[in-house]
Short mmCIF file of C-alpha atoms in Angstrom, two decimals:
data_model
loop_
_atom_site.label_atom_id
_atom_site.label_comp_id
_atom_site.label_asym_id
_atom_site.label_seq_id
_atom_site.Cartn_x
_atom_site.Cartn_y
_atom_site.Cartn_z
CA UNK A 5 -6.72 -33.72 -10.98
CA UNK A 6 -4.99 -33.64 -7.76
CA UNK A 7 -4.42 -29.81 -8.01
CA UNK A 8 -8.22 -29.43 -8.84
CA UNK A 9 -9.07 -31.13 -6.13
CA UNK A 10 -6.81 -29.05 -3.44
CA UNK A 11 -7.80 -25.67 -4.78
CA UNK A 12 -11.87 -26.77 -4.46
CA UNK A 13 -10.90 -27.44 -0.94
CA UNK A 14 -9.62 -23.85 -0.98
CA UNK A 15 -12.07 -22.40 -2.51
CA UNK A 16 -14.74 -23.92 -0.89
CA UNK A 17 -12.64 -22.95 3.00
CA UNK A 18 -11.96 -19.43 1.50
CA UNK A 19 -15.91 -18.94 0.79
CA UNK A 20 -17.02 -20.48 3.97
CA UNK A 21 -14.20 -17.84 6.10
CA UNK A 22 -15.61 -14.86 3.97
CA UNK A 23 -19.59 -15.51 4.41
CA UNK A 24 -18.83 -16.16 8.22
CA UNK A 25 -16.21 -12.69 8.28
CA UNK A 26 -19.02 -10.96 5.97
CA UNK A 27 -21.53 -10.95 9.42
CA UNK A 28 -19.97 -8.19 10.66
CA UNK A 29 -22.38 -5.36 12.76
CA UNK A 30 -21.83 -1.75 13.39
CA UNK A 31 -19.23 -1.66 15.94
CA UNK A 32 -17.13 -4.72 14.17
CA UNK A 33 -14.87 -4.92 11.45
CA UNK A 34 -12.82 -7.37 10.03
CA UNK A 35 -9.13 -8.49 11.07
CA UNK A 36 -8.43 -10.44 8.15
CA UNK A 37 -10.74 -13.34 7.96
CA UNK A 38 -12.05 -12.81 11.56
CA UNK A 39 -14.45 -10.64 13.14
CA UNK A 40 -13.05 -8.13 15.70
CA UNK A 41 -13.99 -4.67 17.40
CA UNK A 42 -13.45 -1.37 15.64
CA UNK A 43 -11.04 -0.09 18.27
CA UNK A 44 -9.20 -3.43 18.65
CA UNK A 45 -8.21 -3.71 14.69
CA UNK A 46 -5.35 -0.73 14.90
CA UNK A 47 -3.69 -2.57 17.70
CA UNK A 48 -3.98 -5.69 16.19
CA UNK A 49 -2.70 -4.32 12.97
CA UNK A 50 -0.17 -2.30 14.79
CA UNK A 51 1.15 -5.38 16.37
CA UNK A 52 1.63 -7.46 13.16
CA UNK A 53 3.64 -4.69 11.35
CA UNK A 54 5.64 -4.16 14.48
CA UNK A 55 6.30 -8.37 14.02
CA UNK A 56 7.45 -7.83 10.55
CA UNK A 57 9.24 -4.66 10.50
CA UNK A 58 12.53 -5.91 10.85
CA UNK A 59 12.08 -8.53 8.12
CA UNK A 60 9.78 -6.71 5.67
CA UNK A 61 12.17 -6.28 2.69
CA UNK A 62 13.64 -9.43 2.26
CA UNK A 63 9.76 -10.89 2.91
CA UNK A 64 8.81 -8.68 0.23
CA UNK A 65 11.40 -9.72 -2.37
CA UNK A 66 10.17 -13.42 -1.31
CA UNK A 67 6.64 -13.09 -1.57
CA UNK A 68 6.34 -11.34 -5.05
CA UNK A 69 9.78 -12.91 -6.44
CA UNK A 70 10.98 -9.06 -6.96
CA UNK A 71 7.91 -8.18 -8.52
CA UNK A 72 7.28 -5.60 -6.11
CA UNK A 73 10.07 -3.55 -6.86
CA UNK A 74 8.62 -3.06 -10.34
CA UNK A 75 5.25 -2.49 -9.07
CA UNK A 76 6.34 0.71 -6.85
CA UNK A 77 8.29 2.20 -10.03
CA UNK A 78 5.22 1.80 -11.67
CA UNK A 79 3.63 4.07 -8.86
CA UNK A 80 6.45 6.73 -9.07
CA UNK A 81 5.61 6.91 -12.97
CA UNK A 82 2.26 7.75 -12.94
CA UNK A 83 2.65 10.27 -10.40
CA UNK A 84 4.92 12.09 -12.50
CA UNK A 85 7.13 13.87 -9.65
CA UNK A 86 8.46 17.22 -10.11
CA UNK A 87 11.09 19.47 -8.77
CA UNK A 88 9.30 21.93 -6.07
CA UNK A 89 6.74 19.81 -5.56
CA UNK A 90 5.05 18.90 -1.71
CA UNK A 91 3.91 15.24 -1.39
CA UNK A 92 2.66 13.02 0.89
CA UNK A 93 3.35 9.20 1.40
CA UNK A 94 0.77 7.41 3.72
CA UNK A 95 1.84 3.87 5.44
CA UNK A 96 5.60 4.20 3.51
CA UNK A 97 7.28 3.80 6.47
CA UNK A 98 9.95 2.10 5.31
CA UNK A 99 10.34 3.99 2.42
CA UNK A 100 10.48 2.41 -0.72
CA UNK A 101 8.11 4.80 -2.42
CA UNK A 102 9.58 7.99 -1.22
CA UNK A 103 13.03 7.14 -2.24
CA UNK A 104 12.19 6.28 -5.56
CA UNK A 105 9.95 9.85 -5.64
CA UNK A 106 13.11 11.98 -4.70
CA UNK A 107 15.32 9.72 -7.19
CA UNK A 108 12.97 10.54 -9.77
CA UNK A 109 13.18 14.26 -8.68
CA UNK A 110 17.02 14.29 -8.65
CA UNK A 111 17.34 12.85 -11.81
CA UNK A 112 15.17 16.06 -13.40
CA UNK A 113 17.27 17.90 -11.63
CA UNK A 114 20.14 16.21 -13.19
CA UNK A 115 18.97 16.74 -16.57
CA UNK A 116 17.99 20.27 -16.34
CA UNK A 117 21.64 21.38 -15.06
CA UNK A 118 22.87 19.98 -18.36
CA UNK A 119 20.25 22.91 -19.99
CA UNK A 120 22.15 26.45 -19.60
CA UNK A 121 18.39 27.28 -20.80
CA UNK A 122 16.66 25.54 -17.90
CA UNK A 123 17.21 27.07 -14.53
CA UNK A 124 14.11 27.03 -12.76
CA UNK A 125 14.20 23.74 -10.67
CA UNK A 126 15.51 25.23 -7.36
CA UNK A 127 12.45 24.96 -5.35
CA UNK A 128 12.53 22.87 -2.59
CA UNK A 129 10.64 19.85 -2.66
CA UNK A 130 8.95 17.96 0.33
CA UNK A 131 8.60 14.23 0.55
CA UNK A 132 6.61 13.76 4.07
CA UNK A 133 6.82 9.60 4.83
CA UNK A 134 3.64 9.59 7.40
CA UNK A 135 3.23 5.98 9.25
CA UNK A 136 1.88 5.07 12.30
CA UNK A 137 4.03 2.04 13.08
CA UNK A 138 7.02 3.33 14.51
CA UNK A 139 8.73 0.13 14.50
CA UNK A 140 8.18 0.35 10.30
CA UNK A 141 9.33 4.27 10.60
CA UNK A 142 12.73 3.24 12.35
CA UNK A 143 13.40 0.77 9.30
CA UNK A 144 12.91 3.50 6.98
CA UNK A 145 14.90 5.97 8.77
CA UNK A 146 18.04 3.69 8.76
CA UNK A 147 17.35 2.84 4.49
CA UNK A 148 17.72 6.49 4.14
CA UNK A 149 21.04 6.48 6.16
CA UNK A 150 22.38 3.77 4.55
CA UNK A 151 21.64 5.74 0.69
CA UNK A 152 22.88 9.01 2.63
CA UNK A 153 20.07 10.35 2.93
CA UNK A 154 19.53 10.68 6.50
CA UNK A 155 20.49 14.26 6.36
CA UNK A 156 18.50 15.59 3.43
CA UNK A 157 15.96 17.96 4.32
CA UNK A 158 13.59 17.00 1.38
CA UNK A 159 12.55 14.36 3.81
CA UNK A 160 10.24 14.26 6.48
CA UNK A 161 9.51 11.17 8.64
CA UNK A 162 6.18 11.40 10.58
CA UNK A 163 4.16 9.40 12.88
CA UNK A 164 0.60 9.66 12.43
CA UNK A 165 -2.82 8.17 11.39
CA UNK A 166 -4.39 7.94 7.90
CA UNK A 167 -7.64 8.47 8.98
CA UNK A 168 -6.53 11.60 10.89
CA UNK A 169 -3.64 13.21 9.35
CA UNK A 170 -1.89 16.36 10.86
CA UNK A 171 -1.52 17.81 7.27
CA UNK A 172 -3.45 21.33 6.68
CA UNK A 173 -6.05 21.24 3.86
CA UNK A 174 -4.83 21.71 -0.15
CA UNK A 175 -1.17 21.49 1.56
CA UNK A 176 -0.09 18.52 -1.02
CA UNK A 177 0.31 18.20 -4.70
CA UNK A 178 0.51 14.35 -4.60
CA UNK A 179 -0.77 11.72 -2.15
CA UNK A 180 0.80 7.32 -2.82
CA UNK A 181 -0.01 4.64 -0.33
CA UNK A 182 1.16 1.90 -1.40
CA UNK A 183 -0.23 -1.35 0.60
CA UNK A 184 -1.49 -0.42 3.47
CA UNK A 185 -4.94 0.92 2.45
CA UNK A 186 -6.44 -2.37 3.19
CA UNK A 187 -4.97 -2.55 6.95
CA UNK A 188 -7.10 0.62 8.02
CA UNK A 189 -10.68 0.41 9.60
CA UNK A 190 -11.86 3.09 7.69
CA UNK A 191 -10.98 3.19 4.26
CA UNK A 192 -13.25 6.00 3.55
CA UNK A 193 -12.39 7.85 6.15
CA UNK A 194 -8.55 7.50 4.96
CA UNK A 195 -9.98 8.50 1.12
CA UNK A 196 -11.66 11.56 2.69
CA UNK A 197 -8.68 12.37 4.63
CA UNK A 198 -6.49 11.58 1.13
CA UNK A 199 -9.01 14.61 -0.64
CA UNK A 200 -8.71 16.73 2.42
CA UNK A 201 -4.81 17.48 2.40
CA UNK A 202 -4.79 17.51 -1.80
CA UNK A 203 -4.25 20.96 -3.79
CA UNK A 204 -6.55 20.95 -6.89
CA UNK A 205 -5.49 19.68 -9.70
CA UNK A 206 -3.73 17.22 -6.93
CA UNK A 207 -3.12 13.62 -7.66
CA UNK A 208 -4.03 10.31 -5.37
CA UNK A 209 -2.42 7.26 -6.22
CA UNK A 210 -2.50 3.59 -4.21
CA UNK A 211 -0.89 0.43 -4.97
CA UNK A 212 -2.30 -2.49 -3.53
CA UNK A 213 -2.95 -6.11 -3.84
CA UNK A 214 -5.72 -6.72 -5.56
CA UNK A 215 -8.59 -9.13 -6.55
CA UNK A 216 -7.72 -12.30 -9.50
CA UNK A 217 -10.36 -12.91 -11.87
CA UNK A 218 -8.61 -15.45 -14.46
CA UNK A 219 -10.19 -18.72 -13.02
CA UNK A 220 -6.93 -20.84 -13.44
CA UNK A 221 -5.13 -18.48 -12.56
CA UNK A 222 -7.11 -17.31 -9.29
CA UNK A 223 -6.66 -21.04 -7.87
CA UNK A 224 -2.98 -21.26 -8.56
CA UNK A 225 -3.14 -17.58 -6.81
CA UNK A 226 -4.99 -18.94 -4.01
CA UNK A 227 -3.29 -21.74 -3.61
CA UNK A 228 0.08 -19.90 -3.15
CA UNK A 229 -1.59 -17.21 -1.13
CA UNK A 230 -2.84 -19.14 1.53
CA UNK A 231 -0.08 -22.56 1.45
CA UNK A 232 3.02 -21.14 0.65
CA UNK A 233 2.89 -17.56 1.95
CA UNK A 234 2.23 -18.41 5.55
CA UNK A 235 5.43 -21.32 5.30
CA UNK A 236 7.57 -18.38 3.94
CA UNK A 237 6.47 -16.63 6.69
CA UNK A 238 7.48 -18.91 9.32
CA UNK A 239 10.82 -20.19 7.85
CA UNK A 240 11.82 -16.88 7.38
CA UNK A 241 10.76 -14.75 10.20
CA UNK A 242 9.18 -17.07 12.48
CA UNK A 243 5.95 -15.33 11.96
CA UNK A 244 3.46 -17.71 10.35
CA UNK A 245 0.29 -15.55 11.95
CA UNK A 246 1.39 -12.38 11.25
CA UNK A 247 1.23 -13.42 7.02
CA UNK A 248 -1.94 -15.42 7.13
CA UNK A 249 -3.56 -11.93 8.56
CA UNK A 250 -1.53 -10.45 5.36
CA UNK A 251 -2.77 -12.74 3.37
CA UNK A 252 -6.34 -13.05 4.82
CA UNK A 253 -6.93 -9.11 4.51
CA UNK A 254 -5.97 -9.07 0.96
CA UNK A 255 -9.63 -11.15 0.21
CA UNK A 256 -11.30 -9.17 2.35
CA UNK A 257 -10.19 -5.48 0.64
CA UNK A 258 -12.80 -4.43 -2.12
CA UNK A 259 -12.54 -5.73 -5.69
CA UNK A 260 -11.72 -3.33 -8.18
CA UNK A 261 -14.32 -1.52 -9.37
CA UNK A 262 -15.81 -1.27 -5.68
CA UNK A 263 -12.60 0.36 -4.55
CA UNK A 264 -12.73 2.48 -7.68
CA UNK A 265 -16.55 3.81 -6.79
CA UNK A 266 -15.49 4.55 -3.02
CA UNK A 267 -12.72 6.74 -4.59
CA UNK A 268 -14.78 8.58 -6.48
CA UNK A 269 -17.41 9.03 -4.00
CA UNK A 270 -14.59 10.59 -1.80
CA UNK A 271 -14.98 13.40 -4.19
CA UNK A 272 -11.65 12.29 -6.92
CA UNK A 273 -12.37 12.88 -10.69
CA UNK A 274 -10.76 10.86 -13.52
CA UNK A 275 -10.95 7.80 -11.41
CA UNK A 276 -8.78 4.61 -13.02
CA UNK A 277 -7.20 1.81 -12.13
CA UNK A 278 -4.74 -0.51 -13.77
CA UNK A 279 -4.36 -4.03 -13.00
CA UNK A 280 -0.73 -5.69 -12.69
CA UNK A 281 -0.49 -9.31 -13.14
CA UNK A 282 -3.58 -10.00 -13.63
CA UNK A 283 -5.06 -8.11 -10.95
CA UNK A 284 -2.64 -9.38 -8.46
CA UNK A 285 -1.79 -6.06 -7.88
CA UNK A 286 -3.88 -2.89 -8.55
CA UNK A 287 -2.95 0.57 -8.99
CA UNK A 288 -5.92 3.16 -8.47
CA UNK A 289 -5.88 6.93 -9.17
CA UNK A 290 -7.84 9.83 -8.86
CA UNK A 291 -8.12 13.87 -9.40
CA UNK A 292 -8.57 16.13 -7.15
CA UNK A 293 -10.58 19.20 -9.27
#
């Protein structure tokens, strides 16, 4: 009874923030929960990820118990890397996802040298790790160091802006971005820009938290979201604001099948997602044809 009675509160607080963040006019957008000019969101984004940069991983582990370690693997395996192959990994700046692609890739490579039959897997892959928090690139730059792979050519750590990326057109066989799709301004601007650098037969693939539909389940969710998240976030790295945003822009990103429609309208085929714990998470793919 008691918890029924604290998630109604939340539900009926979370309803009243997103009708009054839902007023938003041409030149506004949201900032989490509140209402905020276009051109002020990327600093104000910006300035969060630059606040948890230097606490992101063990946050991470904290916040999804682990879980999101399983949900990037998840990402690498539908993407299906290959040996050769030129890819491009939008807000990854620490990372995570591009790691796991070239670990993927090595271990091909591993197999094949054990096949006197096989020796065509010599051409030289590209894994491009494009952010536009620095303070997020500099994390990822010392991961690779520390797994000695600060040296490897195959990676390429670059600075720039998903809704305006420096990448030529049909330049990329395979585009992840794995949360940070909902921290743009312009999400179809970054889905246009996604199409844009793809070869045919190219493959877009994002990972993000996602929308709970199982009532019980969506209160407990909610619950945690919005009470314990924020705590975690101030205990740990003294940074309750910075997670309530976090936690505030995952209820304002599009449900499912909304996201799903605004990928295909960016011009993907074979659109799909698959929902991860129950739609806690959400990965979304699409063909480039």
């Amino acid at each position: 009874m008691a918890l029924r009675l604290v998630t109604n509160n939340f539900r009926s607080k979370i309803s009243s923030m997103l009708s009054s963040a839902s007023l938003l006019h041409s030149h506004a957008t949201s900032f989490g929960f509140k209402e905020v000019r276009e051109e002020e969101k990327s600093q104000m984004v910006g300035k969060v990820f630059s606040n948890v940069a230097s606490n992101y991983d063990i946050m991470n582990d904290l916040m999804s118990a682990g879980l999101h370690r399983l949900w990037k693997d998840r990402l690498v395996s539908k993407l299906s890397p290959f040996p050769g192959m030129k890819h491009l990994d939008v807000a990854g700046g620490t990372g995570d996802v591009a790691f796991r692609i070239l670990e993927s890739i090595s271990s091909i490579r591993r197999r094949a040298l054990q096949d006197p039959l096989n020796d065509g897997l010599q051409e030289e892959t590209q894994i491009y790790v494009c952010d536009i928090n620095p303070n997020m690139l500099n994390v990822g730059k010392k991961r690779a160091v520390e797994r000695g792979l600060g040296e490897d050519k195959s990676l390429t750590w670059v600075q720039g802006d998903a809704e305006a990326l420096s990448f030529g057109d049909n330049s990329m066989d395979g585009y992840t971005i794995a949360f940070g799709i909902r921290n743009v301004t312009h999400i179809e601007k970054v889905l246009d820009e996604a199409n844009r650098v793809l070869k045919r037969g190219g493959r877009f693939l994002c990972l993000e938290l996602s929308h709970v539909e199982v009532p019980v389940f969506k209160e407990l969710y909610d619950f945690y979201s919005f009470s314990v998240i924020p705590q975690l976030g101030e205990l740990v790295a003294g940074d309750r604001e910075s997670y309530q945003y976090l936690v505030e822009s995952i209820r304002r990103f599009p449900p499912q099948e909304k996201f799903a429609s605004m990928i295909a309208e960016a011009g993907f085929q074979k659109v799909e997602y698959e929902n991860l714990v129950g739609g806690v998470v959400a990965i979304h793919s699409g063909l480039k044809i």
